[in-house]
Each structure stands twice: as structure tokens, then as C-alpha cells.
Short mmCIF file of C-alpha atoms in Angstrom, two decimals:
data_model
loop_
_atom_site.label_atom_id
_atom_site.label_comp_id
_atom_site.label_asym_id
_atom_site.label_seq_id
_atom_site.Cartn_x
_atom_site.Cartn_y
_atom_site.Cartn_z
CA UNK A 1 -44.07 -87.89 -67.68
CA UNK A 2 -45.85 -90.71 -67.74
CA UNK A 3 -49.45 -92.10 -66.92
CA UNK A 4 -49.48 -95.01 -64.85
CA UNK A 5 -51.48 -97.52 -62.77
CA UNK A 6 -51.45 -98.05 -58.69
CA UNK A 7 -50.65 -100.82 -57.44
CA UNK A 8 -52.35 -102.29 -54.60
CA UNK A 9 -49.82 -103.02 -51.77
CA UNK A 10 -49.90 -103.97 -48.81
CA UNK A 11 -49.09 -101.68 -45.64
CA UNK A 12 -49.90 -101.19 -42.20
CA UNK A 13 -53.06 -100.94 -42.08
CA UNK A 14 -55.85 -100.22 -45.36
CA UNK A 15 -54.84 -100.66 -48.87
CA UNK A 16 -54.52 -97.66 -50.75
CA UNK A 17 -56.23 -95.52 -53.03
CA UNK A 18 -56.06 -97.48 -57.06
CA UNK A 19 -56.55 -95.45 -59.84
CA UNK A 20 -54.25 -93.25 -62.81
CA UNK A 21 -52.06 -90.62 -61.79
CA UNK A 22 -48.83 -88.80 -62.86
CA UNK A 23 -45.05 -89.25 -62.26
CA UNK A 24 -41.54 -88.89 -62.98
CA UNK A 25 -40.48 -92.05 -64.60
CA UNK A 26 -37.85 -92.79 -61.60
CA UNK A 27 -38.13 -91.25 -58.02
CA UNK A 28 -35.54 -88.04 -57.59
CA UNK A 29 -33.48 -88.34 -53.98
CA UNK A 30 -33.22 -85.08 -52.86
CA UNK A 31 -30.28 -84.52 -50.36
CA UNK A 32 -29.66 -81.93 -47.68
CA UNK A 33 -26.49 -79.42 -48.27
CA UNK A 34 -25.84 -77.16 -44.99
CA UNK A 35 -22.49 -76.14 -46.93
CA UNK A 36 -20.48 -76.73 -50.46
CA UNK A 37 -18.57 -79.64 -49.02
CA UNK A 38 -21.58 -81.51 -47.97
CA UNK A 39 -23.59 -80.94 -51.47
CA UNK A 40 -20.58 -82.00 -53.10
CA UNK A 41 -20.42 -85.79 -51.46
CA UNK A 42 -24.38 -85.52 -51.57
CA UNK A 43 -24.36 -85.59 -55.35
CA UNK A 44 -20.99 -87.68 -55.26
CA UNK A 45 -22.69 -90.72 -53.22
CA UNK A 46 -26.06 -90.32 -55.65
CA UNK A 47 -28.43 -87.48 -54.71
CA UNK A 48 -30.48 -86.61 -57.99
CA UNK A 49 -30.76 -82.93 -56.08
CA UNK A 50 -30.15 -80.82 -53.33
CA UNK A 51 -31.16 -78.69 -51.25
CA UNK A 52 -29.41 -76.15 -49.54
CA UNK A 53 -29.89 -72.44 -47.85
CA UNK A 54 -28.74 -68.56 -48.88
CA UNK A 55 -27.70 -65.90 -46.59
CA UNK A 56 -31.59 -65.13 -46.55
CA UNK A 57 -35.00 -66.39 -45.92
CA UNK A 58 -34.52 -69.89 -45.32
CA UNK A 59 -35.28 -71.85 -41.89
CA UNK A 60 -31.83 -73.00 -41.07
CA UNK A 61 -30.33 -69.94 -39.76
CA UNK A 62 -27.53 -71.88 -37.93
CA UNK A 63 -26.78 -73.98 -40.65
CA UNK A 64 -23.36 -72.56 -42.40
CA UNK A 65 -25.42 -71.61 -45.56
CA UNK A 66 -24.23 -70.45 -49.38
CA UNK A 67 -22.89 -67.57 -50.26
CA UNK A 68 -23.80 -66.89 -54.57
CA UNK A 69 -19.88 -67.44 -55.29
CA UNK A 70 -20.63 -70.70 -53.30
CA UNK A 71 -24.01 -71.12 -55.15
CA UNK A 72 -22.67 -70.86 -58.62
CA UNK A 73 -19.98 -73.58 -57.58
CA UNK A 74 -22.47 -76.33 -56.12
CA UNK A 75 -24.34 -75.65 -59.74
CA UNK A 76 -21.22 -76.25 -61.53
CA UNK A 77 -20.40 -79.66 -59.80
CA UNK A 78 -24.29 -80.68 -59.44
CA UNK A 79 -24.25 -80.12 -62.96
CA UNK A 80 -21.38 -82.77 -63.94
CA UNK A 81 -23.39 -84.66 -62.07
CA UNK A 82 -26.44 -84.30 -64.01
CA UNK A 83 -28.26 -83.28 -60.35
CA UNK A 84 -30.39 -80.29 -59.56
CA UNK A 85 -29.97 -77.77 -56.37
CA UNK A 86 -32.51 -76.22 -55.16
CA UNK A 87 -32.45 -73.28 -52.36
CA UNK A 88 -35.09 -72.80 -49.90
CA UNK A 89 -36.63 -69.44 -49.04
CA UNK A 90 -39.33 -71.35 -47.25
CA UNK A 91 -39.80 -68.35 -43.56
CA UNK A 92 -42.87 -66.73 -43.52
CA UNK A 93 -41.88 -62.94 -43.78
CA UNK A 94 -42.65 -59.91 -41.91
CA UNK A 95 -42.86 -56.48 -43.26
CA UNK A 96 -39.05 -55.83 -42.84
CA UNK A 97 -38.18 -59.19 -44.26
CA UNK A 98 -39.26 -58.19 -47.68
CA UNK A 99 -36.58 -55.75 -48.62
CA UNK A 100 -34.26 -56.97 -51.28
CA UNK A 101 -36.11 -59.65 -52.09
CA UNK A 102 -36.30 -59.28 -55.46
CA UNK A 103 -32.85 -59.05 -56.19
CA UNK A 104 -32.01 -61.99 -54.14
CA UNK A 105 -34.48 -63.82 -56.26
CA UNK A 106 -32.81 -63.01 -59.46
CA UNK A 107 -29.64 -62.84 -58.16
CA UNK A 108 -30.69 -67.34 -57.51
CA UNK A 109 -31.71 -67.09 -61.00
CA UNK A 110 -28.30 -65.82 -62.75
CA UNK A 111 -26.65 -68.57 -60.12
CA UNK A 112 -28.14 -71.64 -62.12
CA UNK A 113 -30.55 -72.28 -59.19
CA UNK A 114 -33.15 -74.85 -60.33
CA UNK A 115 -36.26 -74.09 -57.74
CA UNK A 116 -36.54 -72.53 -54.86
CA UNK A 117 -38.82 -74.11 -52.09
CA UNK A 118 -41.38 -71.32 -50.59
CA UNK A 119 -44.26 -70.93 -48.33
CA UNK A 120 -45.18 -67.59 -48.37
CA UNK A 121 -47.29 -66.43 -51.06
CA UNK A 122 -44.99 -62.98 -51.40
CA UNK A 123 -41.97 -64.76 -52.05
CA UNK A 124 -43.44 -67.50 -54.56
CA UNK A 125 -45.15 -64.68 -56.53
CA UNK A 126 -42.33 -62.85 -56.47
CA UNK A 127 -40.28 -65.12 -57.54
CA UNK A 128 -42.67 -66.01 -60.65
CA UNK A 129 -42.86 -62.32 -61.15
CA UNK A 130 -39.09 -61.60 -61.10
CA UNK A 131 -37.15 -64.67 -61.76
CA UNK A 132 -39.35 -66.94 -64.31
CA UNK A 133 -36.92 -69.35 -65.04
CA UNK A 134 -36.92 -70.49 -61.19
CA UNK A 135 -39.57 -73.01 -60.45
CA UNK A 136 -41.30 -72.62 -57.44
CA UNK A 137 -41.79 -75.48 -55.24
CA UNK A 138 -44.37 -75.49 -52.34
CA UNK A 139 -42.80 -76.03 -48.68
CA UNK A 140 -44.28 -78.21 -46.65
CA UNK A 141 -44.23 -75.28 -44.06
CA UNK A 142 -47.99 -74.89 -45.62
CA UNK A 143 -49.16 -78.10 -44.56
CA UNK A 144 -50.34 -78.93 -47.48
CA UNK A 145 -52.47 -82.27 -47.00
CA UNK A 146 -55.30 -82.99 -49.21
CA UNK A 147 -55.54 -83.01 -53.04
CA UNK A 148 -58.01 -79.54 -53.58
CA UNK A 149 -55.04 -77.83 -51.84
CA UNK A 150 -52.94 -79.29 -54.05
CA UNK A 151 -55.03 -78.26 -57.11
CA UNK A 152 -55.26 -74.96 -55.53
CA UNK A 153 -51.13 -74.38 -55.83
CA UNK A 154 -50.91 -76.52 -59.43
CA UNK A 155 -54.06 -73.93 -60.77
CA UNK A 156 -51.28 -71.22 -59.02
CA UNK A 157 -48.36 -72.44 -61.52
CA UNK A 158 -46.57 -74.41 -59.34
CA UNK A 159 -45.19 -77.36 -60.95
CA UNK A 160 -44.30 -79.52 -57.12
CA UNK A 161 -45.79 -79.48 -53.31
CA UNK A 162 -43.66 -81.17 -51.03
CA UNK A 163 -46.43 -82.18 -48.61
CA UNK A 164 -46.62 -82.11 -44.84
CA UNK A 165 -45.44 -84.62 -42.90
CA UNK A 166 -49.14 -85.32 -41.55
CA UNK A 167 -49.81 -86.87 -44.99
CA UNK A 168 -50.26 -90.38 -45.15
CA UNK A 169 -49.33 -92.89 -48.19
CA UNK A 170 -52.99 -93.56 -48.32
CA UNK A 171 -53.49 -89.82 -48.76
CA UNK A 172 -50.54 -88.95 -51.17
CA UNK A 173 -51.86 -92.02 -53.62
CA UNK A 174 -55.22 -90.25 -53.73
CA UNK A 175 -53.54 -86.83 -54.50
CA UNK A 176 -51.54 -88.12 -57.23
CA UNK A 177 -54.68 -89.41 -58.95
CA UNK A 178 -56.47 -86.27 -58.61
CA UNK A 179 -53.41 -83.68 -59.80
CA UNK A 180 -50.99 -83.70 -62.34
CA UNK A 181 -48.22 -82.47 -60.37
CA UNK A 182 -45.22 -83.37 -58.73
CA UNK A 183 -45.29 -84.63 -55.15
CA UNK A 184 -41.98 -84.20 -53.13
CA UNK A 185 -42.16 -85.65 -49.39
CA UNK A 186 -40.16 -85.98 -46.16
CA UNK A 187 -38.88 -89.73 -45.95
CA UNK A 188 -35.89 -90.01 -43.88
CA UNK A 189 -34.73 -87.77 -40.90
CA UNK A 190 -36.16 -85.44 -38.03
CA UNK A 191 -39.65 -85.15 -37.30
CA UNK A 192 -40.97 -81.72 -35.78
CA UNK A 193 -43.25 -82.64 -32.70
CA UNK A 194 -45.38 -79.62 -33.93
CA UNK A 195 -47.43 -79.07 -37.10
CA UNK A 196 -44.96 -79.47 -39.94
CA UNK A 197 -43.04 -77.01 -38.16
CA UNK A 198 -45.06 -74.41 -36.78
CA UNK A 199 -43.85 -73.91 -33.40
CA UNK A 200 -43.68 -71.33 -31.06
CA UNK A 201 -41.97 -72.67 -27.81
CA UNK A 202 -38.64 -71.08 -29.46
CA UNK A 203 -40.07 -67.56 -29.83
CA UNK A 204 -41.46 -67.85 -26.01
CA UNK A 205 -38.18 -69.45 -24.41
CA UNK A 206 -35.68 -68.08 -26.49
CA UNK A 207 -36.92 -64.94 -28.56
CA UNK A 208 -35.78 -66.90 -31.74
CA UNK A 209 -38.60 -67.48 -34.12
CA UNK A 210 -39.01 -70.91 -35.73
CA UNK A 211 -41.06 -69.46 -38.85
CA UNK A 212 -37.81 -67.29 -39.89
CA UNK A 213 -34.98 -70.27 -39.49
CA UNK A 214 -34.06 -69.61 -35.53
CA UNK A 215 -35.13 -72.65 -34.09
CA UNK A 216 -33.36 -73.17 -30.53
CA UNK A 217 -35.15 -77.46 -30.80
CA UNK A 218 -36.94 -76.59 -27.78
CA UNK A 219 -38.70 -80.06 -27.92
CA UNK A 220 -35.31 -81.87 -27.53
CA UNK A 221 -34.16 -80.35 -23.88
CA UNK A 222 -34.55 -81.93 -20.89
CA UNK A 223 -37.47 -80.76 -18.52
CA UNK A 224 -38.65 -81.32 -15.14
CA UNK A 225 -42.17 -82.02 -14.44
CA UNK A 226 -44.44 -80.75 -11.61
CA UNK A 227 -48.05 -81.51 -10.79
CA UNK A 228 -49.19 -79.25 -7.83
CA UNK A 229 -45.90 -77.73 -7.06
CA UNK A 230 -44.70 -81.43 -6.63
CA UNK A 231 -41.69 -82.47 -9.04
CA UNK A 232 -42.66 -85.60 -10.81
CA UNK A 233 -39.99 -85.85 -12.87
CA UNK A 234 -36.17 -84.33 -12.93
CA UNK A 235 -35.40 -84.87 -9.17
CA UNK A 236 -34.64 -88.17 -8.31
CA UNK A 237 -35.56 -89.55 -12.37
CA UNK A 238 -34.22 -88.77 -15.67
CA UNK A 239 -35.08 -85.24 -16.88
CA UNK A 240 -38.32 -85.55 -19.14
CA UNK A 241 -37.83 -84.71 -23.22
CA UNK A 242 -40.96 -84.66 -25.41
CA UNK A 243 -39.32 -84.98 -29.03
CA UNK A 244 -40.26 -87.44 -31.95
CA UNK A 245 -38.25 -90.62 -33.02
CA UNK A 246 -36.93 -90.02 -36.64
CA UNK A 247 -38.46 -91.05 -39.76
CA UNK A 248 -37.05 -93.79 -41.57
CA UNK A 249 -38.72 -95.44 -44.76
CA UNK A 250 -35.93 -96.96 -46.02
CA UNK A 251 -37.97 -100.73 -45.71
CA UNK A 252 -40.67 -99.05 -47.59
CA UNK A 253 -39.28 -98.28 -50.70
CA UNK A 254 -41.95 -99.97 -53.36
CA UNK A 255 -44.78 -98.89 -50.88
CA UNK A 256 -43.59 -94.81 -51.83
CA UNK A 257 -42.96 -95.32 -55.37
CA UNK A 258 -46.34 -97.07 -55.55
CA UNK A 259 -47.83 -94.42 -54.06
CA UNK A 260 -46.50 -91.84 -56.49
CA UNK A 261 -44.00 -89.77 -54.50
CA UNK A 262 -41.40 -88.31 -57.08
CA UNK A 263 -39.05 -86.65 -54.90
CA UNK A 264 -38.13 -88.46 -52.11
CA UNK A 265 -36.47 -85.98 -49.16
CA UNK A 266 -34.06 -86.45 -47.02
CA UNK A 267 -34.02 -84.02 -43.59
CA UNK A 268 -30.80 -82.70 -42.33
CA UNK A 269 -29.24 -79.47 -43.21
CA UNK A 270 -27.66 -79.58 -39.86
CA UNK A 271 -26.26 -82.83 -40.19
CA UNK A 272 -22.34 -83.91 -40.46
CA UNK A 273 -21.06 -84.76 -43.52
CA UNK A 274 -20.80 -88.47 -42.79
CA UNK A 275 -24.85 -88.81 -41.98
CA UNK A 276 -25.38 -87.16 -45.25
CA UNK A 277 -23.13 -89.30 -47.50
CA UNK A 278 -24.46 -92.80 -45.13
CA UNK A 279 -28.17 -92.14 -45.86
CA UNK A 280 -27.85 -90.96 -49.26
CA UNK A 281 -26.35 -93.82 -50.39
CA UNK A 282 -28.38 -96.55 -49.09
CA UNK A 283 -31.19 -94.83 -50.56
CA UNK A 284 -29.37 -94.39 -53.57
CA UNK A 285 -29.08 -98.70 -53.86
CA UNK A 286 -32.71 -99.41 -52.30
CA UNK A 287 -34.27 -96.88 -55.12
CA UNK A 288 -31.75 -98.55 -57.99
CA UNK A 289 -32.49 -102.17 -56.95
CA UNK A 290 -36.03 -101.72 -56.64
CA UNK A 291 -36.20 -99.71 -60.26
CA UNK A 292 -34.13 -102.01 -61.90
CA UNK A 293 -36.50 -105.72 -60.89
CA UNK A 294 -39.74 -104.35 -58.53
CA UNK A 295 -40.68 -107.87 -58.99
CA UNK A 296 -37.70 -109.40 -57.19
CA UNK A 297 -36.37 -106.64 -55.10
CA UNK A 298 -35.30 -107.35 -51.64
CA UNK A 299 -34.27 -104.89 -48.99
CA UNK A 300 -30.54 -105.54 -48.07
CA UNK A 301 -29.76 -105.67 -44.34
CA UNK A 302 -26.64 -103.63 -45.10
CA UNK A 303 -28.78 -100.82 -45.76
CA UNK A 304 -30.22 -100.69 -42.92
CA UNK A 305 -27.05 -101.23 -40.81
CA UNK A 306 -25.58 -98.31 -42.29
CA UNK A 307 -28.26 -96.02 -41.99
CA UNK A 308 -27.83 -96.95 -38.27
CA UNK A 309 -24.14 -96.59 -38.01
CA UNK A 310 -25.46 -92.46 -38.44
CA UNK A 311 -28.42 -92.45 -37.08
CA UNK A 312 -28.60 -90.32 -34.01
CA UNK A 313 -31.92 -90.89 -32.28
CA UNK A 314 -34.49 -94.05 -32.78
CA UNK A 315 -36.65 -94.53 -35.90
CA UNK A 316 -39.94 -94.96 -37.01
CA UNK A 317 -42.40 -94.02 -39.57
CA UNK A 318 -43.98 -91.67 -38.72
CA UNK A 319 -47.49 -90.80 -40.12
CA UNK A 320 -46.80 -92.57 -43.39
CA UNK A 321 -49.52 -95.61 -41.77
CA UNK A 322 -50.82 -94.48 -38.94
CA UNK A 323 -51.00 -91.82 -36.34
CA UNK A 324 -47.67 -91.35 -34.50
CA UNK A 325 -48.45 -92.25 -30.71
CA UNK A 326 -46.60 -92.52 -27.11
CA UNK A 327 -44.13 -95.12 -28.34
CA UNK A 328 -42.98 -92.72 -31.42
CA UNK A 329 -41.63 -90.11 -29.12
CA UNK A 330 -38.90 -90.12 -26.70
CA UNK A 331 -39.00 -89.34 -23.09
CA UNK A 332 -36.48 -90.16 -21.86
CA UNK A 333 -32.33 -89.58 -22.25
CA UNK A 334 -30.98 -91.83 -24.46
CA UNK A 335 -28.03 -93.78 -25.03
CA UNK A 336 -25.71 -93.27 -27.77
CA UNK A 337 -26.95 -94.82 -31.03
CA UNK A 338 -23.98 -94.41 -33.07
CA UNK A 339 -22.04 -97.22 -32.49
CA UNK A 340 -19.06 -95.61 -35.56
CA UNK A 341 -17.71 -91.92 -35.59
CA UNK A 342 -16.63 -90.77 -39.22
CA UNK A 343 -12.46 -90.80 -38.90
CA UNK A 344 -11.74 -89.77 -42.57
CA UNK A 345 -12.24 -89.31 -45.89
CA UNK A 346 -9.88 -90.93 -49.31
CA UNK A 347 -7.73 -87.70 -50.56
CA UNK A 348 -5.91 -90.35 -52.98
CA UNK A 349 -4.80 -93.74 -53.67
CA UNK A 350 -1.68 -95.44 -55.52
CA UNK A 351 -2.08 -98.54 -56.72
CA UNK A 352 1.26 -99.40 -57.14
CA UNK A 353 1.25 -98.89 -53.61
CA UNK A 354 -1.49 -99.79 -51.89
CA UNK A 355 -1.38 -96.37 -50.00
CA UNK A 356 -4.34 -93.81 -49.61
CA UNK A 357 -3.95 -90.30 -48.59
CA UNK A 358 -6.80 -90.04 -45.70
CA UNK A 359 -7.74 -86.33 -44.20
CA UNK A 360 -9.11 -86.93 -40.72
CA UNK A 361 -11.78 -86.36 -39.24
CA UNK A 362 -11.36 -87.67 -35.60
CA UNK A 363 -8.83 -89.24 -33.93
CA UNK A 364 -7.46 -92.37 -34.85
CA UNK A 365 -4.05 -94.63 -34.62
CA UNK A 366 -2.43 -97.92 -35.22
CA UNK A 367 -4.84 -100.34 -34.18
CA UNK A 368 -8.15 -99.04 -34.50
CA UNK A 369 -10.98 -101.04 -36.35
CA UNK A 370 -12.01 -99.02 -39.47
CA UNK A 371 -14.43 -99.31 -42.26
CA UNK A 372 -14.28 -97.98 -45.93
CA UNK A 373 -17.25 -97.24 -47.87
CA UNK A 374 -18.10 -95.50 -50.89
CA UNK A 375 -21.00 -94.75 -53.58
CA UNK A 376 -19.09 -97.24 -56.15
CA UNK A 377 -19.30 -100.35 -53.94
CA UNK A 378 -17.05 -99.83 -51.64
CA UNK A 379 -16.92 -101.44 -48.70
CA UNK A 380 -14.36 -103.13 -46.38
CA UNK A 381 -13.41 -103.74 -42.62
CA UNK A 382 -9.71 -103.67 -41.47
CA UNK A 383 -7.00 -102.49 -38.64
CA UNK A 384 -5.30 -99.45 -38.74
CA UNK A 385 -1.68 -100.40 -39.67
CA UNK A 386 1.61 -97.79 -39.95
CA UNK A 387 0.46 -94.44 -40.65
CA UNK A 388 2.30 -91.21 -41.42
CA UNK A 389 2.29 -88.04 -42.63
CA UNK A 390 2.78 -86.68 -46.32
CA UNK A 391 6.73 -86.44 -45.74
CA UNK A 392 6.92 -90.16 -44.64
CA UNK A 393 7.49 -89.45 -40.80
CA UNK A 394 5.90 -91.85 -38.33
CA UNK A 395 2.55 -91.16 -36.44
CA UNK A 396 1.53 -92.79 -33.11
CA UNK A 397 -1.53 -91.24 -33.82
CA UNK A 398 -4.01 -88.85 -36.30
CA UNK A 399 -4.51 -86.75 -33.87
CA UNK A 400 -5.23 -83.30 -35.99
CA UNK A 401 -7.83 -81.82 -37.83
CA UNK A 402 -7.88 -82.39 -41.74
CA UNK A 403 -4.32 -83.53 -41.43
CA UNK A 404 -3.36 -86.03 -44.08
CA UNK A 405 -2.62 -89.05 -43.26
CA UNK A 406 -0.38 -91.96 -45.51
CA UNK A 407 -1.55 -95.47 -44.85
CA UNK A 408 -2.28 -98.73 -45.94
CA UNK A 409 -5.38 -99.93 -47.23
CA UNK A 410 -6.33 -103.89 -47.49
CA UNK A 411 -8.71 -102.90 -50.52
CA UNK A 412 -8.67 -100.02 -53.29
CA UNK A 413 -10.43 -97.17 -52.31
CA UNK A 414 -11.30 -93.70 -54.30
CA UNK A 415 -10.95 -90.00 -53.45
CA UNK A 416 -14.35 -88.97 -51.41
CA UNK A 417 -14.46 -92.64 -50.21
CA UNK A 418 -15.23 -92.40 -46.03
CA UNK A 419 -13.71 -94.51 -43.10
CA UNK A 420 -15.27 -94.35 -39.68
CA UNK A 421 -14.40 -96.02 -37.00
CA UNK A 422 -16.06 -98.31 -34.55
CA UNK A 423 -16.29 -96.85 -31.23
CA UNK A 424 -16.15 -99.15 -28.04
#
């Protein structure tokens, strides 16, 4: 770790806070894993670490989730990998949470788990108590915000706080030249329209509590509106929503590493496969191009029109510069962003040949416009030509799941490579 000193860019608004503080020599990109299939193309398209969720005490209770067999095996390929996963045991418990705890904590331990990512002050002592050789990383589900909290959880033995998302760059400069400690924050994904998370319109409407991963996204339904028993909105209008735009910093790459974030965190647990391997690697190239010439880095469009080919909602972002106002959220229904659904993903390829092995994904035939990317460079547009299946015989269409599929490509590709397709 190194001492360093902060640059003064420009952003949005004021310039930031100059003076020393610590950080990891290059930025870690930390992906989200809802299951082993999406950690493995996380680290595969250039996550430094993941994060993912156990059968217990995480906030993604819908998510598919890790079993320790499953554990053990994300370690194993994160590992060849030289990345990191992390598990988050970030609820806030009640009294009948807490039982087993311990051994779930050193049964993350004897995985190969790196951290785990906590907010309530039973589980991270606990886990120092029980299972030293996890590090315990702060959630932002503490809203952490200012730098004496920080010291606070540093003086605690915590070596990283991911921050809340309330935290501006301004903000997170001035921590990192008050604390020696790791700062891990939200960059890319979905913003909560309550406090870094601490909402209760799921426990009211649904009975399922936010604080211990049961989230029903109440924010993101439609509603009517009334004033004085009068329906101003839902009747003859389009139903109301009250959700935020998601964050997307992607054009701001030397403005975070200026400011001193080391981990930079991708939302998403939820999110398919080909949104996680799409975001991760544009992020992946803006971080390397920008590390290997600051002084002559330029953002590449590309990046940008990727991250958009899997974005589902509008972007913005969000308090990084300034406070988040009317035109940040979304009121009303929106079209489809997406204008690409992911079709498939490389199972093999024979150059003697020119023919790839595809598993689908969603439907696609003879004819249909395709693209091929990958974390190596990757990249190429074509049609659809003759496809069939692994025994030669002709397709009119791929029409089932994870069926292989024999075709033609214009361009080598590589196992894990993806193709989506454009939609019309």
C-alpha cells in the first residue's frame, strides 16, 4: 500500500478534497455472483473479486445463492484466476437469526472465503471471534458516510467500509485522507430509493422484510395516485412508479481512482448472466486503459454502448456530484432499453473449421443479426448462417434451452465468448 497525492479534478460541481491518503496500488472490480455460473464468467471477463450469497444471512434471498460444495468450487476457479470471493452476511439479525451462526462462519472459513461483508455488529464480532482468518468488511447497509465513522470501524479491526451510496466523491476523497483503510463503493447498477437500503414498504405490503434479504422492490410497481378520493394518476394515465435511474460511472473512471476508491462495486446479484459479463468487462478496459496512460486515457464509446446493450432502466450518477433530484427517478413506464437479448454462449471452436459449438440462450435461426464478444477482444457483427445440431442434422431454428448448436462463425471466437442478438 502506498501513500499518494490527490489530484485535483474536475467534476460537477466543487473540486475535491487534496491532501495524502492510502490505497491499493490499482482499483479491485468487484463483481456480483447470484450463482457458480455467473462468478465463473465474472472472473472470466476480469472481475478482481466477487461477491456472492450463502444459504444464510445475506439480503438476496431470491437470488439462487451457494451452497459450501458450490463455495469451495467458485474459490477454486477464482483462485486460477488470481480473484477473491467474498460472501455477504450483511441482514440485520433478530434473536432467532443467530443460531448456527458460528458454525456457518467457520464453516466460510474452511471454504477459502476471503471476507465476508457485514452490518451487524453480532455477526462481524463473531466472525473475528470465530473465524480470524475471514476479514470483515463493513456493508454499506450501515450507512457509513463520514470519515470518524470510518475511524470508528478501522479502530474496530476492520480492514474495508464499503460506504453508502449517499457518499459523495468529494466526501470519500476526504475519508481517504483521514483513514488508512480500504474504501469499497457502489459504482454501477441499482440504486435503492431509500437510505442505502433501509426500507420498510416490503415488510408493510408484503410481510417480507428488506433488512433480512426479502425484498418484494416495492418502489418499482406501478401505483395509482389519489388526492381527495380523486385518482390523479392510474385511470386514464400511465400507472405512477417512484424508483431511481441506475448508477453508472463508467465516464468517471479517473474522477474515482482520484478520489481513492479501491474497490469499485458492481450491483446485481439478481442479474442475468449476460449483464454481468457486459458490465464487467467494460469496466475491466476503462480501469486497464486508464492505469496503463492516466495522462492520455480516453473513454471509448464502445464502452458505453455495451453497457447499454444490458442496461435495463436509465442511468445516472447518482449522489457521486450532487443530490439525486426529480429527473433521477422514474415515473413513469418505460420502454424497453435493451435493444440485444443474450442468444448464446462459445462451448468450442475448430479452427480448421471455422465452426463454434454455441449453447443457447434464446431463440435464434438462420438469418438473425448476432454479435460476438469476449474479455480477450472479441468482438464481431454477422448473420446467422446454417446451423445444426451436434450430430450434423439441419435446424430451421435454436429453438431449445442450452441446446448446442454447430455453426459458422466469420471470426475466431473462444469458449465463454457471448453472442446476443439484436432485437427489432
Amino acid at each position: 500500500m502506498e501513500v499518494v497525492e490527490v489530484k485535483q479534478v474536475t467534476t460537477k460541481t466543487a473540486p475535491r478534497f487534496t491532501g495524502k491518503r492510502y490505497r491499493l496500488d490499482k482499483p479491485e472490480l468487484l463483481a456480483p455472483a447470484g450463482n457458480l455460473e455467473k462468478l465463473k464468467f465474472a472472473v472470466h471477463y476480469g472481475a478482481d473479486a466477487v461477491y456472492i450469497g450463502g444459504q444464510k444471512y445475506g439480503l438476496r434471498s431470491n437470488a439462487d445463492n451457494f451452497s459450501f460444495e458450490e463455495m469451495k468450487e467458485g474459490v477454486e476457479f477464482a483462485n486460477r484466476y488470481g480473484a477473491k470471493v467474498f460472501v455477504a452476511t450483511n441482514i440485520y439479525a433478530h434473536n432467532e437469526d443467530i443460531s448456527g451462526l458460528e458454525d456457518y462462519l467457520r464453516e466460510l472459513e474452511a471454504a477459502g472465503i476471503a471476507a465476508i461483508i457485514a452490518a451487524d455488529p453480532v455477526i462481524i464480532e463473531t466472525a473475528q471471534r470465530v473465524a480470524p482468518k475471514l476479514e470483515v468488511h463493513l456493508s454499506t447497509q450501515q450507512s457509513t458516510l463520514n470519515w470518524q465513522a470510518v475511524k470508528f470501524w478501522k479502530d474496530e479491526g476492520l480492514p474495508r467500509v464499503v460506504l453508502g451510496r449517499e457518499t459523495s466523491i468529494e466526501e470519500i476523497a476526504e475519508i481517504k485522507a483521514h483513514v488508512d483503510i480500504e474504501i469499497e463503493a457502489f459504482i454501477h447498477g441499482a440504486m435503492c430509493s431509500s437510505f442505502s437500503g433501509r426500507c420498510v414498504l416490503s415488510n408493510h405490503f408484503t410481510d417480507r422484510d428488506s433488512n433480512r434479504g426479502g425484498c418484494c422492490q416495492s418502489c418499482r410497481w406501478k401505483y395509482d395516485i389519489y388526492e381527495d378520493d380523486i385518482q390523479m394518476v392510474g385511470m386514464d394515465a400511465d400507472k405512477f412508479t417512484m424508483s431511481s435511474k441506475d448508477l453508472c460511472m463508467l465516464e468517471h473512471i479517473p474522477d474515482l481512482i482520484d478520489a481513492g476508491i479501491d474497490s469499485f462495486k458492481i450491483e446485481g446479484r439478481m442479474k442475468s448472466l449476460h449483464y454481468v459479463a457486459t458490465v464487467v468487462n467494460a469496466y475491466r478496459q476503462a480501469i486497464d486503459s486508464y492505469m496503463a496512460d492516466p495522462e492520455n486515457y480516453e473513454l471509448k464509446p464502445i464502452w458505453l454502448e455495451d453497457i447499454q446493450k444490458a442496461a435495463n432502466r436509465p442511468v445516472n450518477t447518482g449522489f457521486f456530484y450532487d443530490t439525486p433530484g426529480a429527473e433521477d427517478h422514474i415515473y413513469e413506464p418505460e420502454d424497453k432499453a435493451v435493444p440485444y437479448d443474450f442468444a448464446g454462449v462459445v462451448v468450442s471452436y475448430d479452427e480448421s473449421t471455422g465452426l463454434a459449438v454455441v449453447e443457447q440462450r434464446n431463440h435464434f435461426k438462420p438469418g438473425t443479426e448476432v454479435e460476438f464478444f469476449g474479455p480477450n477482444g472479441t468482438f464481431f457483427k454477422q448473420v446467422v448462417g446454417q446451423i445444426t445440431d451436434t450430430s450434423g442434422n439441419g435446424l430451421d431454428a435454436a429453438r431449445h434451452p442450452l441446446q448446442h448448436v454447430v455453426m459458422k462463425t466469420e471470426h475466431p471466437v473462444k469458449p465463454m465468448d457471448m453472442m446476443r442478438k439484436r432485437v427489432r
